[in-house]
Short mmCIF file of C-alpha atoms in Angstrom, two decimals:
data_model
loop_
_atom_site.label_atom_id
_atom_site.label_comp_id
_atom_site.label_asym_id
_atom_site.label_seq_id
_atom_site.Cartn_x
_atom_site.Cartn_y
_atom_site.Cartn_z
CA MET A 987 31.88 -22.10 8.85
CA SER A 988 30.82 -25.37 10.40
CA LYS A 989 31.86 -26.40 13.89
CA ILE A 990 33.25 -29.53 15.49
CA ILE A 991 33.90 -30.74 19.00
CA LYS A 992 37.59 -31.05 19.77
CA LEU A 993 39.32 -32.23 22.92
CA GLN A 994 41.63 -29.52 24.20
CA ASP A 995 43.70 -30.68 27.18
CA GLY A 996 41.15 -33.48 27.56
CA THR A 997 38.17 -31.11 27.73
CA PRO A 998 35.62 -31.11 24.88
CA GLN A 999 35.26 -27.68 23.25
CA ILE A 1000 33.26 -26.44 20.28
CA VAL A 1001 35.62 -24.95 17.69
CA ALA A 1002 35.44 -23.78 14.08
CA ASP A 1003 36.11 -26.52 11.54
CA GLU A 1004 38.78 -25.38 9.09
CA TRP A 1005 38.67 -28.65 7.11
CA THR A 1006 36.49 -29.73 4.17
CA VAL A 1007 35.65 -33.42 3.88
CA LEU A 1008 35.64 -34.32 0.19
CA ARG A 1009 33.62 -37.27 -1.04
CA ALA A 1010 33.46 -38.72 -4.54
CA PRO A 1011 30.02 -38.73 -6.15
CA GLU A 1012 28.21 -42.09 -6.13
CA GLY A 1013 29.99 -44.30 -8.65
CA GLY A 1014 32.35 -41.48 -9.65
CA GLU A 1015 35.72 -40.05 -8.78
CA LEU A 1016 36.78 -37.02 -6.81
CA ALA A 1017 37.71 -34.13 -9.10
CA GLN A 1018 41.21 -32.67 -8.73
CA GLY A 1019 39.66 -29.19 -8.91
CA GLU A 1020 37.68 -29.85 -5.72
CA VAL A 1021 40.85 -30.84 -3.89
CA ASP A 1022 42.77 -27.83 -5.20
CA ALA A 1023 39.93 -25.44 -4.26
CA ALA A 1024 39.75 -26.55 -0.63
CA ALA A 1025 42.17 -24.69 1.65
CA ARG A 1026 42.29 -27.71 3.98
CA ALA A 1027 40.99 -30.92 2.41
CA ILE A 1028 40.27 -34.35 3.85
CA VAL A 1029 40.32 -36.83 0.97
CA PRO A 1030 39.31 -40.51 0.80
CA LEU A 1031 42.05 -43.11 1.22
CA ALA A 1032 41.61 -44.34 -2.38
CA TYR A 1033 42.22 -40.81 -3.71
CA TRP A 1034 45.28 -40.43 -1.48
CA GLN A 1035 46.71 -43.74 -2.67
CA ALA A 1036 46.17 -42.88 -6.33
CA ASN A 1037 47.68 -39.38 -6.01
CA ARG A 1038 50.12 -39.69 -3.11
CA GLU A 1039 53.14 -38.18 -4.85
CA ALA A 1040 51.20 -35.12 -6.02
CA LEU A 1041 49.55 -34.62 -2.62
CA ALA A 1042 52.50 -35.30 -0.31
CA SER A 1043 53.64 -31.67 -0.16
CA ARG A 1044 50.18 -30.50 0.93
CA ALA A 1045 50.05 -33.18 3.62
CA GLY A 1046 53.49 -32.11 4.83
CA ALA A 1047 52.33 -28.49 4.90
CA GLY A 1048 49.35 -29.49 7.05
CA THR A 1049 46.65 -28.69 4.50
CA LEU A 1050 45.69 -32.18 3.36
CA ALA A 1051 44.46 -35.15 5.39
CA VAL A 1052 42.89 -38.55 4.71
CA TRP A 1053 39.63 -40.17 5.77
CA LEU A 1054 39.07 -43.90 6.10
CA ALA A 1055 35.85 -45.70 5.17
CA PRO A 1056 34.69 -48.70 7.24
CA ASP A 1057 36.16 -51.12 4.68
CA ASP A 1058 39.55 -49.40 4.55
CA GLU A 1059 42.49 -51.01 6.29
CA PRO A 1060 44.20 -48.55 8.70
CA SER A 1061 47.59 -50.15 8.05
CA ALA A 1062 47.36 -48.82 4.47
CA LEU A 1063 48.34 -45.45 5.98
CA ALA A 1064 51.16 -46.78 8.17
CA ASP A 1065 53.96 -45.22 6.10
CA ASP A 1066 52.12 -41.89 5.78
CA LEU A 1067 50.90 -41.23 9.32
CA ALA A 1068 53.90 -39.10 10.30
CA SER A 1069 53.13 -36.62 7.51
CA LEU A 1070 49.36 -36.36 7.97
CA PRO A 1071 48.03 -33.61 10.25
CA LEU A 1072 44.88 -35.61 10.93
CA VAL A 1073 43.09 -38.80 10.01
CA ALA A 1074 39.30 -38.93 9.88
CA VAL A 1075 37.25 -42.10 10.25
CA ASP A 1076 33.85 -42.26 8.56
CA PHE A 1077 30.74 -43.60 10.28
CA PRO A 1078 28.31 -43.92 7.33
CA VAL A 1079 25.44 -45.02 9.61
CA PHE A 1080 24.96 -44.97 13.37
CA ARG A 1081 24.84 -48.76 13.68
CA ASP A 1082 28.18 -49.32 11.88
CA GLY A 1083 30.77 -49.63 14.63
CA ARG A 1084 33.82 -50.57 12.58
CA GLY A 1085 35.21 -47.06 13.03
CA TYR A 1086 35.80 -47.73 16.73
CA SER A 1087 38.18 -50.56 15.83
CA THR A 1088 39.86 -48.40 13.20
CA ALA A 1089 40.52 -45.69 15.79
CA PHE A 1090 41.89 -48.18 18.28
CA LEU A 1091 44.23 -49.68 15.67
CA LEU A 1092 45.48 -46.26 14.58
CA ARG A 1093 46.28 -45.26 18.15
CA GLN A 1094 47.51 -48.55 19.65
CA ARG A 1095 49.12 -50.52 16.84
CA LEU A 1096 50.19 -47.78 14.48
CA GLY A 1097 51.07 -45.16 17.11
CA PHE A 1098 49.17 -42.27 15.51
CA THR A 1099 49.32 -39.29 17.88
CA ARG A 1100 47.82 -36.44 15.87
CA GLU A 1101 44.16 -35.49 15.49
CA LEU A 1102 41.81 -38.43 14.99
CA ARG A 1103 38.41 -37.22 13.87
CA ALA A 1104 35.04 -39.01 13.68
CA ILE A 1105 32.96 -37.94 10.66
CA GLY A 1106 29.66 -39.02 9.12
CA ASP A 1107 26.69 -40.16 11.21
CA VAL A 1108 28.20 -38.99 14.51
CA LEU A 1109 25.65 -38.54 17.30
CA ARG A 1110 25.67 -37.53 20.96
CA ASP A 1111 25.21 -41.12 22.18
CA GLN A 1112 28.52 -42.18 20.60
CA LEU A 1113 30.86 -39.40 21.69
CA ASP A 1114 32.06 -40.77 25.02
CA PHE A 1115 32.66 -44.20 23.48
CA MET A 1116 34.52 -42.62 20.56
CA ARG A 1117 36.77 -40.71 22.94
CA ARG A 1118 37.56 -43.94 24.80
CA CYS A 1119 38.70 -45.53 21.52
CA GLY A 1120 41.08 -42.69 20.73
CA PHE A 1121 39.10 -40.03 18.87
CA ASP A 1122 39.86 -36.46 19.88
CA ALA A 1123 37.72 -34.55 17.34
CA PHE A 1124 34.08 -35.09 16.39
CA ALA A 1125 32.10 -33.72 13.43
CA VAL A 1126 28.53 -34.10 14.71
CA ARG A 1127 25.91 -34.84 12.04
CA ALA A 1128 24.73 -31.54 10.51
CA ASP A 1129 21.06 -31.92 11.50
CA LYS A 1130 21.93 -32.34 15.20
CA SER A 1131 22.74 -29.65 17.76
CA ILE A 1132 26.45 -29.53 18.49
CA ASP A 1133 25.70 -27.76 21.79
CA ASP A 1134 23.47 -30.65 22.84
CA ALA A 1135 26.07 -33.17 21.67
CA LEU A 1136 28.67 -31.55 23.91
CA ASN A 1137 26.60 -32.81 26.86
CA GLY A 1138 27.21 -36.39 25.67
CA PHE A 1139 30.64 -36.38 27.28
CA GLY A 1140 30.76 -37.57 30.85
CA GLU A 1141 27.25 -39.01 30.94
CA ILE A 1142 28.72 -42.41 31.75
CA SER A 1143 30.52 -42.25 35.08
CA VAL A 1144 31.56 -45.90 35.56
CA ARG A 1145 33.20 -47.87 32.77
CA TYR A 1146 33.66 -51.61 33.07
CA GLN A 1147 35.90 -52.22 30.05
CA GLY A 1148 39.46 -51.13 29.50
CA ALA A 1149 40.12 -48.72 26.62
CA ILE A 1150 42.62 -46.16 25.33
CA ASP A 1151 41.81 -43.74 28.16
CA GLU A 1152 41.93 -46.39 30.95
CA PRO A 1153 43.47 -49.72 29.92
CA ARG A 1154 42.55 -51.57 33.12
CA PRO A 1155 39.00 -52.98 33.40
CA LEU A 1156 36.98 -52.07 36.50
CA PHE A 1157 37.77 -55.27 38.40
CA ARG A 1158 41.53 -54.58 38.04
CA ARG A 1159 41.10 -50.98 39.20
CA GLU A 1160 39.06 -52.15 42.18
CA ARG A 1161 41.64 -54.80 43.06
CA ALA A 1162 44.49 -52.26 42.82
CA SER A 1163 42.70 -49.82 45.14
CA THR A 1164 41.99 -52.62 47.65
CA VAL A 1165 45.62 -53.77 47.63
CA SER A 1166 47.00 -50.24 48.00
CA ALA A 1167 44.59 -49.50 50.88
CA ALA A 1168 45.77 -52.57 52.83
#
């Protein structure tokens, strides 16, 4: 069984991955048999939209989730978020940062509070930034050491920008500490 990094009470831990990410073959469609065979399946948004009625009971039972590609609009899941046990966001290549915005939108605008997982080309260098945007689970690329990736959290000790984990930018935090000390 593969492993992922998951935040548990804010602390990154390596845990067994019980989910199977299903991808359609290049230029093809995902086979229903693949979805049925997976105990816990994460399907593409397009597959979810085309088969929502048939899949809704599995989502409600916590055995089916959806992943978003960089071109997918997070608001397309707005009516379904309450029934999904997790949403995964795909990073097809390291240099494609659209997934950070997707995570932020899911958390801030759409109010998604369940597991938000980064999948695809997920590397150690990205993990702390992903956490700041709202991700709480990380499927590190298969050819990379998950133990090494775990060390990617906390490497950055001072953050200038505001984010999900600390909305105030550094200059506002500094000003607040100066005012409260006076």
